[in-house]
PDB file of C-alpha atoms in Angstrom:
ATOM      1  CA  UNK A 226       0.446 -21.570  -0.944  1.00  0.00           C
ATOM      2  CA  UNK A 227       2.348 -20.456  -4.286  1.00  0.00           C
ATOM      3  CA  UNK A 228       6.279 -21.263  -5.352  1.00  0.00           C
ATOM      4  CA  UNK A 229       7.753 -18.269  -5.062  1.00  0.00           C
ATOM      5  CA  UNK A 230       9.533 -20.141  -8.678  1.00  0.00           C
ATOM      6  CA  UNK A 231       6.459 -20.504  -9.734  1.00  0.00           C
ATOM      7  CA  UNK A 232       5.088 -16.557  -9.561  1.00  0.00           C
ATOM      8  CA  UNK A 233       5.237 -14.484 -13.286  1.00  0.00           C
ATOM      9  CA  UNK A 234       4.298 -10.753 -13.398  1.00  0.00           C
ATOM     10  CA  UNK A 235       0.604  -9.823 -14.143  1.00  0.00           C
ATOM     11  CA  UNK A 236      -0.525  -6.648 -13.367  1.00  0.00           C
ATOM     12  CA  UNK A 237      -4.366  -6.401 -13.037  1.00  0.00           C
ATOM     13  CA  UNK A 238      -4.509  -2.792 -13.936  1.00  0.00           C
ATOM     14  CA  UNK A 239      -1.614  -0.348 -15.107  1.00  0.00           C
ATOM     15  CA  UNK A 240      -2.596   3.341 -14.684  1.00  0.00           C
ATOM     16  CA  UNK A 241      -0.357   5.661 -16.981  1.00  0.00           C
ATOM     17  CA  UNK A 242      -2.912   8.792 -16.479  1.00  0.00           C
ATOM     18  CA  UNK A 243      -3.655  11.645 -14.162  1.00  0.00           C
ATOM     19  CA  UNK A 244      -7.185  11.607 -12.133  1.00  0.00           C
ATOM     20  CA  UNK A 245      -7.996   7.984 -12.148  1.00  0.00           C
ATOM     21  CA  UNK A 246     -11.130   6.941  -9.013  1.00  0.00           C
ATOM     22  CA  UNK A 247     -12.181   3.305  -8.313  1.00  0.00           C
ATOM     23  CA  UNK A 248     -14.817   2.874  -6.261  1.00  0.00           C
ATOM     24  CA  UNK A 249     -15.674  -1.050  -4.763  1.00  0.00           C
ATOM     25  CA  UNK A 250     -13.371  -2.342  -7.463  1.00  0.00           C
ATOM     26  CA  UNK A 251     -11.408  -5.431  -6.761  1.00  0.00           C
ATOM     27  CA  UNK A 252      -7.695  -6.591  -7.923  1.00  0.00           C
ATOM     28  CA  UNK A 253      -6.371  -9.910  -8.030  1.00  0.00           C
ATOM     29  CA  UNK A 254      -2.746 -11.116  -8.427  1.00  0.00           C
ATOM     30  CA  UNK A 255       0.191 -12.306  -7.085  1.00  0.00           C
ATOM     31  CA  UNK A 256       3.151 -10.096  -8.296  1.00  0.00           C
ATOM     32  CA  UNK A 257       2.656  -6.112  -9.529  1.00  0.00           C
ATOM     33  CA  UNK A 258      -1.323  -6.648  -9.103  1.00  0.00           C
ATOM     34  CA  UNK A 259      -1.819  -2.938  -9.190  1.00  0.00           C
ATOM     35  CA  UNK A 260       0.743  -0.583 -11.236  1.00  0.00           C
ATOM     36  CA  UNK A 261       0.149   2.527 -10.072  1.00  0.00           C
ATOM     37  CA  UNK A 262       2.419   3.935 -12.564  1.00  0.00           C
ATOM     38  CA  UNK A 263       1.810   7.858 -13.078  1.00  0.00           C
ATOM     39  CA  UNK A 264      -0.513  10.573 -12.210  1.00  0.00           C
ATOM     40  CA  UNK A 265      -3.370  10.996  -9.334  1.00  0.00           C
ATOM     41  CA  UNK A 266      -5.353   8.032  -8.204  1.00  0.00           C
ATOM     42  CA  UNK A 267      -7.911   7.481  -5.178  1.00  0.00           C
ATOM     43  CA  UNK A 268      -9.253   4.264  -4.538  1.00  0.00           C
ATOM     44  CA  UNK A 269     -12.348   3.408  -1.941  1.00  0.00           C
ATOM     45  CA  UNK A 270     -13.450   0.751  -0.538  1.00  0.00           C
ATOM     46  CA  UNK A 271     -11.804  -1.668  -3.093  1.00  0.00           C
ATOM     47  CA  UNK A 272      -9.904  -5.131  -2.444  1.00  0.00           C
ATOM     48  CA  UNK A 273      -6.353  -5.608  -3.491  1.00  0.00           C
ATOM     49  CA  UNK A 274      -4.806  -9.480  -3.624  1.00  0.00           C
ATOM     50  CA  UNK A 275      -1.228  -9.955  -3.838  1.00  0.00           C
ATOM     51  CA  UNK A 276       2.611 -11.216  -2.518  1.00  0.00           C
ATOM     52  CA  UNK A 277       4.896  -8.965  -4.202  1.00  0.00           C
ATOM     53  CA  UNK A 278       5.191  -5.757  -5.030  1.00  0.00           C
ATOM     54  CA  UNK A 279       1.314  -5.964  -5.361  1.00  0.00           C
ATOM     55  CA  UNK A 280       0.901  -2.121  -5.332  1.00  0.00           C
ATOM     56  CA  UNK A 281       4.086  -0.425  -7.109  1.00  0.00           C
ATOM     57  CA  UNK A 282       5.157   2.531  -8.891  1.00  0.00           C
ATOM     58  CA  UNK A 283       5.777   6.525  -9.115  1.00  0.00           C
ATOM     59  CA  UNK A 284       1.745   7.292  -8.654  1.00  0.00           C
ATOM     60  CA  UNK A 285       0.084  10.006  -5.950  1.00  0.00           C
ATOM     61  CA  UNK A 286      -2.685   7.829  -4.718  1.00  0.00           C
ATOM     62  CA  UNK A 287      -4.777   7.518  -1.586  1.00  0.00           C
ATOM     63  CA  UNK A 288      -5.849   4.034  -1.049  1.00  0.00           C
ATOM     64  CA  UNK A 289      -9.818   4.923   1.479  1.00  0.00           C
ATOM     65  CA  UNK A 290     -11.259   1.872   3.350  1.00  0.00           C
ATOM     66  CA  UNK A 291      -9.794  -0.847   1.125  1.00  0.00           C
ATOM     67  CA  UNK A 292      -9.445  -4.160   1.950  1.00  0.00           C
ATOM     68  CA  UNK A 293      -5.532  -5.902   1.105  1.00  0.00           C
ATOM     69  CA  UNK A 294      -4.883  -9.700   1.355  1.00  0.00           C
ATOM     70  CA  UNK A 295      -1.283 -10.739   1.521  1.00  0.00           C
ATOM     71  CA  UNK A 296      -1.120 -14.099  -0.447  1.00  0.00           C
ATOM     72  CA  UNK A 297       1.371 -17.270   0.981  1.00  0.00           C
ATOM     73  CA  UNK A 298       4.534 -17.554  -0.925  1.00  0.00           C
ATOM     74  CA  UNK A 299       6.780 -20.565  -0.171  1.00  0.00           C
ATOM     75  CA  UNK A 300      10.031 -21.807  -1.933  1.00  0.00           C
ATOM     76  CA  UNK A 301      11.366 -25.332  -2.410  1.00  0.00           C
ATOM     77  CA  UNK A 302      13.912 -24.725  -0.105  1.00  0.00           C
ATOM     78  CA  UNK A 303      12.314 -23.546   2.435  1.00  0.00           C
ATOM     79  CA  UNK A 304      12.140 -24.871   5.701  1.00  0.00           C
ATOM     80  CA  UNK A 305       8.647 -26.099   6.994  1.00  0.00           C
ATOM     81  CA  UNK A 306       8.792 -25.210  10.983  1.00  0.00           C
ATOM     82  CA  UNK A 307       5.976 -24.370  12.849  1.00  0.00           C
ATOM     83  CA  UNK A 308       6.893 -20.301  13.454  1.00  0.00           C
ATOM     84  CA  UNK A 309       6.547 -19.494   9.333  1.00  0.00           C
ATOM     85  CA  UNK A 310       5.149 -22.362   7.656  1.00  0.00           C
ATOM     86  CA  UNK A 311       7.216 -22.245   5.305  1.00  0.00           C
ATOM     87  CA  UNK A 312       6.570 -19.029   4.390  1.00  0.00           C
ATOM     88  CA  UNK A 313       8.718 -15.698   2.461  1.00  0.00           C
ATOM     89  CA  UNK A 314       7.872 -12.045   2.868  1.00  0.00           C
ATOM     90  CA  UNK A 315       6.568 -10.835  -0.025  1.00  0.00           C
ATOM     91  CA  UNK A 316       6.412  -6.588  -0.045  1.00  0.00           C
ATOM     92  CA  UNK A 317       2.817  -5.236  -0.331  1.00  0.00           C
ATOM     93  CA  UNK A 318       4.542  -1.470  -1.700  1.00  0.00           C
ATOM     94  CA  UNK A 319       6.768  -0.553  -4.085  1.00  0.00           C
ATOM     95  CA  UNK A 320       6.387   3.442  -4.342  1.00  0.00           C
ATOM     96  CA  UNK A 321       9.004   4.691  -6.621  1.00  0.00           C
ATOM     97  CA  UNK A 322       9.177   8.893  -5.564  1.00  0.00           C
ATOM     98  CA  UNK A 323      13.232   9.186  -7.256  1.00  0.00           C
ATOM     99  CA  UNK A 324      13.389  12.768  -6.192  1.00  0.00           C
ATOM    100  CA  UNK A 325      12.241  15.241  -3.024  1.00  0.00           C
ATOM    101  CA  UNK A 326      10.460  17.433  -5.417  1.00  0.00           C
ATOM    102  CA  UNK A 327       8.440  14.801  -7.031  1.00  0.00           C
ATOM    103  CA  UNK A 328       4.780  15.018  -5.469  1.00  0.00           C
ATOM    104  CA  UNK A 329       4.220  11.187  -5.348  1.00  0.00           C
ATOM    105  CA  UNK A 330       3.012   8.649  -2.630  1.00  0.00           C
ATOM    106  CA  UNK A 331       1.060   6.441  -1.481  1.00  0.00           C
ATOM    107  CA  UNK A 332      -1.043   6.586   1.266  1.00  0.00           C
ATOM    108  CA  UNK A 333      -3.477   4.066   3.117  1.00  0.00           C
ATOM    109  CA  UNK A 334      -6.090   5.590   5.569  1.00  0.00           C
ATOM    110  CA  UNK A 335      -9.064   3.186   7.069  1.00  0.00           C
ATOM    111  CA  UNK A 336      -7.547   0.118   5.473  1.00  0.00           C
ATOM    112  CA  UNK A 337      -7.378  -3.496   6.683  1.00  0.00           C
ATOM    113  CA  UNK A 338      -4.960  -5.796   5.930  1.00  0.00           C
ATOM    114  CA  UNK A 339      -5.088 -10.028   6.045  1.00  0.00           C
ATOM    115  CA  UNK A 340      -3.895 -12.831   4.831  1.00  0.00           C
ATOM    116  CA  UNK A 341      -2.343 -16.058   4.954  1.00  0.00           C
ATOM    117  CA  UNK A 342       0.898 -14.808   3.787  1.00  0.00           C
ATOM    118  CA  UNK A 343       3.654 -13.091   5.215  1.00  0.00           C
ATOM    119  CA  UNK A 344       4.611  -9.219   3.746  1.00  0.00           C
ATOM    120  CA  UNK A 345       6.700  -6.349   4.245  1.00  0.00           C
ATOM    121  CA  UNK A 346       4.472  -3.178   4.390  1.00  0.00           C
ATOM    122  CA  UNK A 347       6.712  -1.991   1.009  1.00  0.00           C
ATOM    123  CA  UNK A 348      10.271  -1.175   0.032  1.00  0.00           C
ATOM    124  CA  UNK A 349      11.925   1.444  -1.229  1.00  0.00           C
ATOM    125  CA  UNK A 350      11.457   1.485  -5.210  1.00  0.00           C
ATOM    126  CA  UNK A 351      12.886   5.019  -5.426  1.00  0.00           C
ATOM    127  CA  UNK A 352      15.485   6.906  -3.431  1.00  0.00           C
ATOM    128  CA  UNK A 353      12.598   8.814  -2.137  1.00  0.00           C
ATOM    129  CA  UNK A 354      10.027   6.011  -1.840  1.00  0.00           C
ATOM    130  CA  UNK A 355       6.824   7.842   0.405  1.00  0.00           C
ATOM    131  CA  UNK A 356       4.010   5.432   1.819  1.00  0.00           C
ATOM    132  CA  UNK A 357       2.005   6.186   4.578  1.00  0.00           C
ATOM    133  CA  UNK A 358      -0.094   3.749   6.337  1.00  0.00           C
ATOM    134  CA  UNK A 359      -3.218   5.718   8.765  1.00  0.00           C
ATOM    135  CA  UNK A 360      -5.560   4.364  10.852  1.00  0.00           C
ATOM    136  CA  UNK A 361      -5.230   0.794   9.467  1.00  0.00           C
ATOM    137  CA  UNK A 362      -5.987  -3.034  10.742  1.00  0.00           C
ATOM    138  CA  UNK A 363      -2.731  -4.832  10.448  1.00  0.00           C
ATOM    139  CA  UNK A 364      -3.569  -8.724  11.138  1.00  0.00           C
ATOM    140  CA  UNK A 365      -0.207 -11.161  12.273  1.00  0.00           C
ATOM    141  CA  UNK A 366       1.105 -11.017   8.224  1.00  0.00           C
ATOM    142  CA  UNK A 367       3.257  -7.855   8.142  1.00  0.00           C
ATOM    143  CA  UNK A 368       6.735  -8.675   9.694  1.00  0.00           C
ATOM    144  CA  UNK A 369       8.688  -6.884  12.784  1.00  0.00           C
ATOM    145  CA  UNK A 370      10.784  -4.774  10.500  1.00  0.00           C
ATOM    146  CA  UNK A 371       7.820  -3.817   8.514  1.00  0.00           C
ATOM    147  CA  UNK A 372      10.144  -1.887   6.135  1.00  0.00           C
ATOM    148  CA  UNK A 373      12.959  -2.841   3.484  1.00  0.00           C
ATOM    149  CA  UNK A 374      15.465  -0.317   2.090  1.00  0.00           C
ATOM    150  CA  UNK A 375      15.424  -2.664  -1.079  1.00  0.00           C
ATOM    151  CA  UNK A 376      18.421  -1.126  -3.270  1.00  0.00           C
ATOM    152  CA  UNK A 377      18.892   2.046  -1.588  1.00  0.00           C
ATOM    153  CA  UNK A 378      20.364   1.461   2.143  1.00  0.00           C
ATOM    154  CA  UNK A 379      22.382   4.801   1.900  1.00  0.00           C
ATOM    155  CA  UNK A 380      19.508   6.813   1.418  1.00  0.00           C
ATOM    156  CA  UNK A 381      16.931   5.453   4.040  1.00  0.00           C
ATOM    157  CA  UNK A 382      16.843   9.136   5.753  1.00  0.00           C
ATOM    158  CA  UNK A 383      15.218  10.291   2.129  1.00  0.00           C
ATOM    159  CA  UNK A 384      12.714   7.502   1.845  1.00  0.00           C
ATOM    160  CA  UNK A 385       9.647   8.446   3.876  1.00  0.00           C
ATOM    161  CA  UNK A 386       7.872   5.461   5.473  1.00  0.00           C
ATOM    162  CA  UNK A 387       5.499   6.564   7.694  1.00  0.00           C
ATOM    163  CA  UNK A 388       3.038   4.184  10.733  1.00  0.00           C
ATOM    164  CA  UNK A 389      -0.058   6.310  12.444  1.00  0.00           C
ATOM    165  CA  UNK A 390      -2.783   5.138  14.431  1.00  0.00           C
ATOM    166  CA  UNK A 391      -2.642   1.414  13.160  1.00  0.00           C
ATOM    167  CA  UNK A 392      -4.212  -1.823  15.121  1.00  0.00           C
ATOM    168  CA  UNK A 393      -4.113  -5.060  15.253  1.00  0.00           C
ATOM    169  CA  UNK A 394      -0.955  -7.321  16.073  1.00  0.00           C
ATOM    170  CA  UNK A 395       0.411  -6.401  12.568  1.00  0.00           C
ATOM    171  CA  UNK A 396       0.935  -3.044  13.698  1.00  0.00           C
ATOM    172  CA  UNK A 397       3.407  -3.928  16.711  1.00  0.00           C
ATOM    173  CA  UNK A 398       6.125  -1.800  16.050  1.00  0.00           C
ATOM    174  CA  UNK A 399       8.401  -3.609  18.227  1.00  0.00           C
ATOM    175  CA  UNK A 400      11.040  -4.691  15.638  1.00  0.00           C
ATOM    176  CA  UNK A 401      10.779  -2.106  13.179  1.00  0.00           C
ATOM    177  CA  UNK A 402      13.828  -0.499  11.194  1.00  0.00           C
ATOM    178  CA  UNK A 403      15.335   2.188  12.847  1.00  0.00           C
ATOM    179  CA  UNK A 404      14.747   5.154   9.813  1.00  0.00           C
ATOM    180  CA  UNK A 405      10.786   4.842  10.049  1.00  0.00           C
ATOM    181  CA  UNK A 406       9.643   7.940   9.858  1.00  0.00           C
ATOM    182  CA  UNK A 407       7.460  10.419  12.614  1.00  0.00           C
ATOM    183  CA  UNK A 408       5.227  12.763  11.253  1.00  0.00           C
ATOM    184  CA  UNK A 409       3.935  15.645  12.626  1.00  0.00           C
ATOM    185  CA  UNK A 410       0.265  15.905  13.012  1.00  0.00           C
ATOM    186  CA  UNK A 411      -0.058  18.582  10.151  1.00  0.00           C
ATOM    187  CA  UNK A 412       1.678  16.241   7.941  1.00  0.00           C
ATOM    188  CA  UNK A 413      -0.111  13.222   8.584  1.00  0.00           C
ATOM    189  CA  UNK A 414      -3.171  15.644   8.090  1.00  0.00           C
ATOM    190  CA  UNK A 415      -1.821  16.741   4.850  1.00  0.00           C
ATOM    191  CA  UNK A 416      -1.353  13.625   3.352  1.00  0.00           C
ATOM    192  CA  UNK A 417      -4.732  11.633   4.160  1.00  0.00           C
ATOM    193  CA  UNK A 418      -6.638  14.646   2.844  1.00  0.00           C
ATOM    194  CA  UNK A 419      -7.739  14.315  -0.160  1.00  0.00           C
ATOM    195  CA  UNK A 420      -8.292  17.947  -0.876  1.00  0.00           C
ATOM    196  CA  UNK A 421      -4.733  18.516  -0.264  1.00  0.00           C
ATOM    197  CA  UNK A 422      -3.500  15.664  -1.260  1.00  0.00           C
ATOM    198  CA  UNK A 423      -4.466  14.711  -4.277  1.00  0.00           C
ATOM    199  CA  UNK A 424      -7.332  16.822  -5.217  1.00  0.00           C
ATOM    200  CA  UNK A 425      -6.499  20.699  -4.923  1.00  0.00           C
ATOM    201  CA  UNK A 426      -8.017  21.720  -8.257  1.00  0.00           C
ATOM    202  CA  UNK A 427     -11.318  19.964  -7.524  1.00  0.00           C
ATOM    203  CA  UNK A 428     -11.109  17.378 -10.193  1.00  0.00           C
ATOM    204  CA  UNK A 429     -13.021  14.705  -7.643  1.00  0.00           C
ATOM    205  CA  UNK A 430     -15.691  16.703  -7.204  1.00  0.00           C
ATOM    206  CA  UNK A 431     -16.259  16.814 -11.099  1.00  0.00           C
ATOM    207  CA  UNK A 432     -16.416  12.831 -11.278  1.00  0.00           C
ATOM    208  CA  UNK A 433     -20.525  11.677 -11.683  1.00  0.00           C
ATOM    209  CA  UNK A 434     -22.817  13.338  -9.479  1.00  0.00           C
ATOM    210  CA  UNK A 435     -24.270  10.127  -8.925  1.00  0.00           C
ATOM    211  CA  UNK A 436     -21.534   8.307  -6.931  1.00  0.00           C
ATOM    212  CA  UNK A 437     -21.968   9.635  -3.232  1.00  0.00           C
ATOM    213  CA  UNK A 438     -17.561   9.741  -3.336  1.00  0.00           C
ATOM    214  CA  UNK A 439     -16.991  10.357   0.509  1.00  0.00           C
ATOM    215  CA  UNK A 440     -20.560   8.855   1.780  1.00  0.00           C
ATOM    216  CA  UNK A 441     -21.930   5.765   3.284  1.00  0.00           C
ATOM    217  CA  UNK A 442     -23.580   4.983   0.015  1.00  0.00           C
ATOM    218  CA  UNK A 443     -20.805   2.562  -0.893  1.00  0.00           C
ATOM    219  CA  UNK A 444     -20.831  -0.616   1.126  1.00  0.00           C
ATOM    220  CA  UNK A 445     -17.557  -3.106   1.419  1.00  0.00           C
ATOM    221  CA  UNK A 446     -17.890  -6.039  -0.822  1.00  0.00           C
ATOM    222  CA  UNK A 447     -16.033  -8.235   0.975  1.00  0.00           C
ATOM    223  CA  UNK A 448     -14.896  -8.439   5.095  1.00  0.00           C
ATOM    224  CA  UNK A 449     -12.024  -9.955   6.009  1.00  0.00           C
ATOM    225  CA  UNK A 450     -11.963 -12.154   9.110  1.00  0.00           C
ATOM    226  CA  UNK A 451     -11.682 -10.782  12.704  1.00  0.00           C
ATOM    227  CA  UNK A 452      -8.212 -10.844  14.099  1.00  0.00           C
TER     228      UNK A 452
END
């Protein structure tokens, strides 16, 4: 376990750029690990290690297959019983969309997420703060509400949080705040696309020819536990 006192901010990677790809990359930290800052991203099948605020900022990324470990964060004061073990939420998002026209998000499809810490599946950096979380393993870290309106409680029906198709006893949404989002099925479709998405002038297709991008070439580096 870490003190939460004890925590600093060190990014692992801050992307300021349009059309950034990682492909079995992996990014360790404990507060702002990945600062997805600015322009398009897509990540696959890379591992992401964090407490708080571990993947933040204003990008348009889609997060494919990756592996996320929520890390323990404790405080001095708090209490030691058996239901938390001493444990705080940390928030695994910050997405920071500030207005309906901006294009930004962040969206997880085929992820898994583990740990021995406790998390929030994000809060709401911006007034229009998007993530979307698809077909993803949700181990017993993420927290009933799963959501946090951070600094902007008046504006929770512009901030789009969104749940689809996730397992695991993570993904209970018994408990969760009452302004989560429901797409519709064309949305959801929209938004884990990465043609649509993120990639509507072709720009992943012009990455190396030798990286197979949406094949089984690329095996997972790491496998979290079975829960």
């Amino acid at each position: 376990m870490t003190r939460y006192e004890e925590i600093r901010v060190a990014p692992a990677v801050l992307l300021v750029a349009d059309k950034a790809a990682f492909f079995g990359c992996g990014f360790y930290g404990m507060q702002d690990t990945v600062g997805d800052l600015v322009g398009r991203h897509y990540f696959q099948q890379c591992f992401i290690k964090g407490a708080i605020d571990f993947i933040w900022g204003g990008g348009q990324s889609i997060y494919q297959s990756c592996i996320i470990e929520v890390m323990g964060v404790t405080t001095a004061t708090a209490s030691n019983d058996e239901v938390n073990r001493g444990l705080i939420a940390g928030y695994i998002t910050a997405q920071g969309r500030g207005t309906e026209k901006e294009t930004s998000g962040f969206v997880f499809s085929g992820c898994a997420i583990f740990g021995p810490g406790k998390a929030f599946l994000g809060r709401a950096y911006g007034g229009y703060s998007r993530v979307v979380f698809s077909n993803t393993n949700m181990a017993n870290v993420i927290v009933p509400q799963g959501w946090d309106s951070w600094t902007h409680p008046k504006e929770v029906n512009k901030v789009t949080f969104v749940e689809v198709n996730c397992k695991g006893p993570g993904a209970n949404k018994k408990g969760r705040v009452a302004w989560e989002k429901n797409l519709s099925p064309q949305d959801v479709s929209y938004f884990i696309n990465h043609k649509t998405f993120l990639n509507k002038d072709g720009w992943i297709e012009s990455l190396p020819p030798h990286l197979k991008i949406f094949g089984s070439e690329l095996q997972p580096f790491y496998s979290p536990p079975p829960f």
